[in-house]
mmCIF file of C-alpha atoms in Angstrom:
data_model
loop_
_atom_site.group_PDB
_atom_site.id
_atom_site.type_symbol
_atom_site.label_atom_id
_atom_site.label_comp_id
_atom_site.label_asym_id
_atom_site.label_seq_id
_atom_site.Cartn_x
_atom_site.Cartn_y
_atom_site.Cartn_z
ATOM 1 C CA MET V 1234 112.209 113.292 95.065
ATOM 2 C CA ALA V 1235 110.485 113.264 99.076
ATOM 3 C CA MET V 1236 112.745 111.089 101.356
ATOM 4 C CA ILE V 1237 110.056 109.939 104.471
ATOM 5 C CA GLU V 1238 111.342 107.989 107.167
ATOM 6 C CA GLN V 1239 110.823 104.568 108.012
ATOM 7 C CA SER V 1240 109.626 106.357 111.182
ATOM 8 C CA ALA V 1241 106.915 108.217 110.335
ATOM 9 C CA LEU V 1242 105.416 104.572 107.836
ATOM 10 C CA LEU V 1243 105.314 103.219 111.354
ATOM 11 C CA GLY V 1244 104.206 106.034 113.304
ATOM 12 C CA VAL V 1245 100.800 106.612 110.834
ATOM 13 C CA VAL V 1246 100.319 102.525 110.696
ATOM 14 C CA SER V 1247 100.712 102.206 114.195
ATOM 15 C CA ILE V 1248 97.803 105.363 114.872
ATOM 16 C CA ALA V 1249 95.374 104.413 111.309
ATOM 17 C CA LEU V 1250 95.917 100.869 113.442
ATOM 18 C CA GLY V 1251 94.873 101.248 116.258
ATOM 19 C CA MET V 1252 91.636 104.494 115.263
ATOM 20 C CA VAL V 1253 90.156 101.882 112.194
ATOM 21 C CA LEU V 1254 90.324 98.840 114.991
ATOM 22 C CA SER V 1255 89.171 100.846 118.003
ATOM 23 C CA PRO V 1256 84.975 102.109 117.179
ATOM 24 C CA GLY V 1257 83.427 105.114 114.585
ATOM 25 C CA PRO V 1258 81.071 105.824 111.822
ATOM 26 C CA ASN V 1259 82.165 103.550 109.623
ATOM 27 C CA MET V 1260 83.341 100.269 111.506
ATOM 28 C CA MET V 1261 79.501 100.650 112.617
ATOM 29 C CA TYR V 1262 78.256 101.051 108.965
ATOM 30 C CA LEU V 1263 80.246 98.509 107.437
ATOM 31 C CA VAL V 1264 79.588 95.536 110.148
ATOM 32 C CA SER V 1265 75.672 96.464 110.252
ATOM 33 C CA ARG V 1266 75.446 96.015 106.679
ATOM 34 C CA SER V 1267 77.385 93.251 106.282
ATOM 35 C CA ILE V 1268 75.960 91.819 109.250
ATOM 36 C CA SER V 1269 72.259 92.530 107.984
ATOM 37 C CA GLN V 1270 72.159 92.047 103.992
ATOM 38 C CA GLY V 1271 75.875 89.711 103.384
ATOM 39 C CA ARG V 1272 79.200 90.443 102.745
ATOM 40 C CA ARG V 1273 79.056 91.153 99.300
ATOM 41 C CA ALA V 1274 77.000 94.295 100.637
ATOM 42 C CA GLY V 1275 79.782 94.753 103.104
ATOM 43 C CA ILE V 1276 82.329 94.602 100.352
ATOM 44 C CA ILE V 1277 80.467 97.259 97.756
ATOM 45 C CA SER V 1278 79.711 99.540 101.542
ATOM 46 C CA LEU V 1279 83.647 98.645 101.894
ATOM 47 C CA GLY V 1280 84.283 100.249 98.595
ATOM 48 C CA GLY V 1281 82.342 103.363 99.649
ATOM 49 C CA VAL V 1282 83.800 104.168 102.092
ATOM 50 C CA ALA V 1283 87.207 104.023 101.122
ATOM 51 C CA ALA V 1284 86.650 106.633 97.849
ATOM 52 C CA GLY V 1285 86.002 109.257 101.304
ATOM 53 C CA PHE V 1286 89.628 108.445 101.893
ATOM 54 C CA LEU V 1287 91.123 108.630 98.650
ATOM 55 C CA VAL V 1288 89.056 112.335 98.555
ATOM 56 C CA TYR V 1289 90.878 113.675 101.671
ATOM 57 C CA LEU V 1290 93.584 112.295 100.760
ATOM 58 C CA VAL V 1291 94.088 114.773 97.412
ATOM 59 C CA GLY V 1292 91.808 117.478 99.423
ATOM 60 C CA ALA V 1293 94.048 117.734 102.642
ATOM 61 C CA ASN V 1294 97.323 117.216 101.409
ATOM 62 C CA LEU V 1295 96.786 119.844 97.665
ATOM 63 C CA GLY V 1296 95.355 122.842 100.828
ATOM 64 C CA LEU V 1297 98.165 121.403 103.722
ATOM 65 C CA ALA V 1298 101.314 122.034 101.405
ATOM 66 C CA VAL V 1299 100.782 125.237 101.174
ATOM 67 C CA LEU V 1300 100.101 126.372 104.197
ATOM 68 C CA PHE V 1301 103.016 124.077 106.095
ATOM 69 C CA ALA V 1302 105.845 125.622 103.465
ATOM 70 C CA ALA V 1303 104.347 129.040 104.053
ATOM 71 C CA VAL V 1304 103.745 128.109 107.928
ATOM 72 C CA PRO V 1305 106.057 125.725 109.370
ATOM 73 C CA GLU V 1306 105.723 126.172 112.024
ATOM 74 C CA LEU V 1307 101.829 125.027 112.300
ATOM 75 C CA LEU V 1308 103.094 121.441 112.881
ATOM 76 C CA THR V 1309 103.733 121.698 116.713
ATOM 77 C CA VAL V 1310 99.491 123.565 116.494
ATOM 78 C CA ILE V 1311 98.723 120.078 114.658
ATOM 79 C CA ARG V 1312 100.772 118.299 116.687
ATOM 80 C CA ILE V 1313 99.077 118.909 119.673
ATOM 81 C CA ALA V 1314 95.885 119.141 118.555
ATOM 82 C CA GLY V 1315 96.127 115.419 117.261
ATOM 83 C CA ALA V 1316 97.273 113.806 120.306
ATOM 84 C CA CYS V 1317 94.821 115.627 122.543
ATOM 85 C CA TYR V 1318 92.696 113.890 119.885
ATOM 86 C CA LEU V 1319 93.791 110.292 120.105
ATOM 87 C CA LEU V 1320 93.626 111.442 124.570
ATOM 88 C CA TRP V 1321 90.101 111.501 123.236
ATOM 89 C CA LEU V 1322 88.994 108.856 121.569
ATOM 90 C CA ALA V 1323 91.087 106.572 123.850
ATOM 91 C CA TRP V 1324 88.694 107.754 126.455
ATOM 92 C CA LYS V 1325 85.289 107.676 124.238
ATOM 93 C CA THR V 1326 86.313 103.513 123.401
ATOM 94 C CA ILE V 1327 87.212 102.808 126.182
ATOM 95 C CA LYS V 1328 84.830 104.897 129.266
ATOM 96 C CA PRO V 1329 82.429 102.826 131.074
ATOM 97 C CA GLY V 1330 78.749 102.349 129.483
ATOM 98 C CA GLY V 1331 79.327 102.033 125.654
ATOM 99 C CA VAL V 1332 77.987 100.453 122.770
ATOM 100 C CA SER V 1333 79.679 97.439 120.682
ATOM 101 C CA VAL V 1334 79.884 97.521 118.212
ATOM 102 C CA PHE V 1335 79.109 93.969 117.177
ATOM 103 C CA THR V 1336 75.359 95.200 118.628
ATOM 104 C CA VAL V 1337 73.293 95.814 115.785
ATOM 105 C CA GLN V 1338 70.039 96.042 115.034
ATOM 106 C CA ASP V 1339 68.549 94.616 112.037
ATOM 107 C CA VAL V 1340 68.416 97.409 109.183
ATOM 108 C CA PRO V 1341 66.866 96.894 105.529
ATOM 109 C CA ALA V 1342 68.550 95.982 103.037
ATOM 110 C CA ASP V 1343 69.689 99.379 99.959
ATOM 111 C CA SER V 1344 70.765 98.570 95.992
ATOM 112 C CA PRO V 1345 74.472 98.533 96.253
ATOM 113 C CA ARG V 1346 74.799 101.920 94.472
ATOM 114 C CA ARG V 1347 72.976 103.128 98.160
ATOM 115 C CA LEU V 1348 75.287 100.879 99.900
ATOM 116 C CA PHE V 1349 78.267 102.850 97.973
ATOM 117 C CA THR V 1350 76.846 105.772 98.101
ATOM 118 C CA MET V 1351 76.124 105.498 102.421
ATOM 119 C CA GLY V 1352 80.482 104.516 102.885
ATOM 120 C CA LEU V 1353 81.434 107.103 101.208
ATOM 121 C CA LEU V 1354 79.325 109.584 103.249
ATOM 122 C CA THR V 1355 79.401 108.517 106.094
ATOM 123 C CA ASN V 1356 83.470 108.151 105.527
ATOM 124 C CA LEU V 1357 82.958 111.944 104.766
ATOM 125 C CA LEU V 1358 80.861 113.301 107.755
ATOM 126 C CA ASN V 1359 83.434 110.995 110.035
ATOM 127 C CA PRO V 1360 84.736 112.876 112.163
ATOM 128 C CA LYS V 1361 87.890 110.787 112.578
ATOM 129 C CA ILE V 1362 89.328 110.355 109.529
ATOM 130 C CA ALA V 1363 88.120 114.717 108.597
ATOM 131 C CA ILE V 1364 90.918 115.340 112.205
ATOM 132 C CA LEU V 1365 92.781 111.476 110.910
ATOM 133 C CA TYR V 1366 94.136 114.053 108.078
ATOM 134 C CA VAL V 1367 93.975 117.822 109.322
ATOM 135 C CA ALA V 1368 95.763 116.984 112.671
ATOM 136 C CA ILE V 1369 97.964 113.607 112.612
ATOM 137 C CA ILE V 1370 99.104 112.548 109.540
ATOM 138 C CA PRO V 1371 100.317 116.157 109.017
ATOM 139 C CA GLN V 1372 102.758 116.243 111.728
ATOM 140 C CA PHE V 1373 104.933 113.070 110.250
ATOM 141 C CA VAL V 1374 105.847 115.789 107.346
ATOM 142 C CA ASP V 1375 108.988 116.742 107.126
ATOM 143 C CA LEU V 1376 109.765 119.317 105.076
ATOM 144 C CA ALA V 1377 113.643 118.921 105.238
ATOM 145 C CA LYS V 1378 113.229 115.714 103.795
ATOM 146 C CA GLY V 1379 112.277 116.559 100.150
ATOM 147 C CA ASP V 1380 107.860 117.467 98.764
ATOM 148 C CA VAL V 1381 105.482 118.010 101.495
ATOM 149 C CA LEU V 1382 102.869 117.363 98.979
ATOM 150 C CA LEU V 1383 104.129 113.224 97.612
ATOM 151 C CA GLN V 1384 104.839 112.558 101.183
ATOM 152 C CA GLY V 1385 101.448 113.473 102.653
ATOM 153 C CA ILE V 1386 99.651 110.999 99.763
ATOM 154 C CA ILE V 1387 103.033 108.654 100.643
ATOM 155 C CA LEU V 1388 102.044 109.010 104.420
ATOM 156 C CA GLY V 1389 98.244 108.972 103.453
ATOM 157 C CA GLY V 1390 98.656 106.152 101.312
ATOM 158 C CA PHE V 1391 100.454 103.905 103.617
ATOM 159 C CA GLN V 1392 97.009 104.466 106.004
ATOM 160 C CA ILE V 1393 94.153 103.862 103.820
ATOM 161 C CA MET V 1394 95.891 100.427 103.079
ATOM 162 C CA VAL V 1395 96.223 100.065 106.426
ATOM 163 C CA ALA V 1396 92.197 100.413 106.930
ATOM 164 C CA VAL V 1397 90.710 98.868 103.596
ATOM 165 C CA SER V 1398 92.467 95.835 104.726
ATOM 166 C CA VAL V 1399 91.133 95.388 107.583
ATOM 167 C CA ASN V 1400 87.600 96.453 107.169
ATOM 168 C CA LEU V 1401 87.864 93.986 104.477
ATOM 169 C CA SER V 1402 88.313 91.994 107.508
ATOM 170 C CA ILE V 1403 85.982 92.385 109.340
ATOM 171 C CA VAL V 1404 83.635 92.511 106.921
ATOM 172 C CA LEU V 1405 84.558 89.147 106.268
ATOM 173 C CA ALA V 1406 84.190 87.913 109.162
ATOM 174 C CA ALA V 1407 81.457 90.475 111.417
ATOM 175 C CA GLY V 1408 78.839 87.433 111.566
ATOM 176 C CA ALA V 1409 81.300 85.173 113.520
ATOM 177 C CA VAL V 1410 83.253 88.528 115.853
ATOM 178 C CA ALA V 1411 79.272 89.348 115.939
ATOM 179 C CA GLY V 1412 78.047 85.511 117.048
ATOM 180 C CA PHE V 1413 81.275 85.187 119.126
ATOM 181 C CA LEU V 1414 81.296 88.422 121.600
ATOM 182 C CA ALA V 1415 78.060 87.638 122.134
ATOM 183 C CA ARG V 1416 78.483 85.002 123.993
ATOM 184 C CA ARG V 1417 81.104 86.599 125.698
ATOM 185 C CA PRO V 1418 81.198 89.764 126.868
ATOM 186 C CA SER V 1419 84.417 90.197 129.154
ATOM 187 C CA TRP V 1420 85.714 90.245 126.058
ATOM 188 C CA LEU V 1421 84.569 92.280 124.104
ATOM 189 C CA ARG V 1422 85.771 94.156 126.651
ATOM 190 C CA THR V 1423 89.425 92.613 127.434
ATOM 191 C CA GLN V 1424 89.306 94.713 122.774
ATOM 192 C CA ARG V 1425 87.996 97.765 124.322
ATOM 193 C CA ILE V 1426 89.983 98.053 126.946
ATOM 194 C CA THR V 1427 93.492 96.882 124.477
ATOM 195 C CA MET V 1428 92.301 99.050 121.374
ATOM 196 C CA GLY V 1429 92.184 102.622 123.742
ATOM 197 C CA SER V 1430 95.343 102.448 125.586
ATOM 198 C CA LEU V 1431 96.501 101.672 122.382
ATOM 199 C CA LEU V 1432 95.559 105.214 121.999
ATOM 200 C CA GLY V 1433 96.476 106.317 124.373
ATOM 201 C CA VAL V 1434 99.927 105.868 124.557
ATOM 202 C CA LEU V 1435 99.795 106.720 120.536
ATOM 203 C CA ALA V 1436 98.842 110.544 122.142
ATOM 204 C CA VAL V 1437 101.280 110.734 124.498
ATOM 205 C CA MET V 1438 104.456 109.583 121.661
ATOM 206 C CA LEU V 1439 102.558 112.888 119.623
ATOM 207 C CA ALA V 1440 102.779 114.982 122.628
ATOM 208 C CA LEU V 1441 106.437 114.566 122.910
ATOM 209 C CA GLY V 1442 107.201 114.275 119.546
ATOM 210 C CA THR V 1443 108.355 118.005 118.494
ATOM 211 C CA SER V 1444 108.124 119.513 115.313
ATOM 212 C CA GLY V 1445 111.629 119.163 113.668
ATOM 213 C CA ASN V 1446 111.988 114.945 114.503
ATOM 214 C CA VAL V 1447 107.877 113.153 115.951
ATOM 215 C CA THR V 1448 108.514 110.315 114.915
ATOM 216 C CA THR V 1449 111.127 109.816 116.740
ATOM 217 C CA PRO V 1450 109.268 108.097 119.897
ATOM 218 C CA LEU V 1451 107.690 106.363 117.676
ATOM 219 C CA THR V 1452 110.213 104.451 116.066
#
C-alpha cells in the first residue's frame, strides 16, 4: 500500500492552487461561457474540463508508473523541467501588457453537448495541464513509499479536487468579478502579480529539492 507524506500532498495542492488561479485556456473558456451564457453553461463546461483531468490522470499514471520504476533518474530531470515551466508560467502571469482573463468578448450560445465537448477539448489541448501531469506531479512520487501508480493517482486526485473546486467558484462568481475588476484595474494588476509571485516561489522551491525528497522545501 502506497504511503504519501503530508508534505507531498501539500506540495501538490499548493502548485495546483497556484496554477488554477493563473490565467490559462481553461479559465478563459469557463469565464467566457459563464459571463455570456450563464452559470449553468459554465458548470456544464466545467464538467468537460473535469473529464479532461481524468483522462490525463489515468493516461499519465499508467505510463509513468512503468517508466519511473525502470529509470528512477528521470525524476530529477522531470523536477527541473517542472520548475522551469512554473517560472515561465509565472512570467506570463505578471508580464506587462497581459490581457485580463475577465476581459471577455461576446460569444454565441452553444448546446450543452457542445459546451461539455469544448470544455473537454480545451483541457486536453491545454499545455499547462499536460506538463502538470507529465513534469510536475510525478516528481512528488517517492519510490520508497510503495505503489508508484497509486501514489500518482492519489496526488492527481488532489489536484483535480483543487482545480474543480476553484473553477466552480470562478464560474459562480464570474459575472460579479468581471464587473468589479472592470471598475478597478489596479486590483487586477495586484492579483496577477500575487499569483505570478506565488508560482515563482514554488518553482524555486521545486528546483532546490532532491529526487529522493523533493517535497521537503514545500512543507
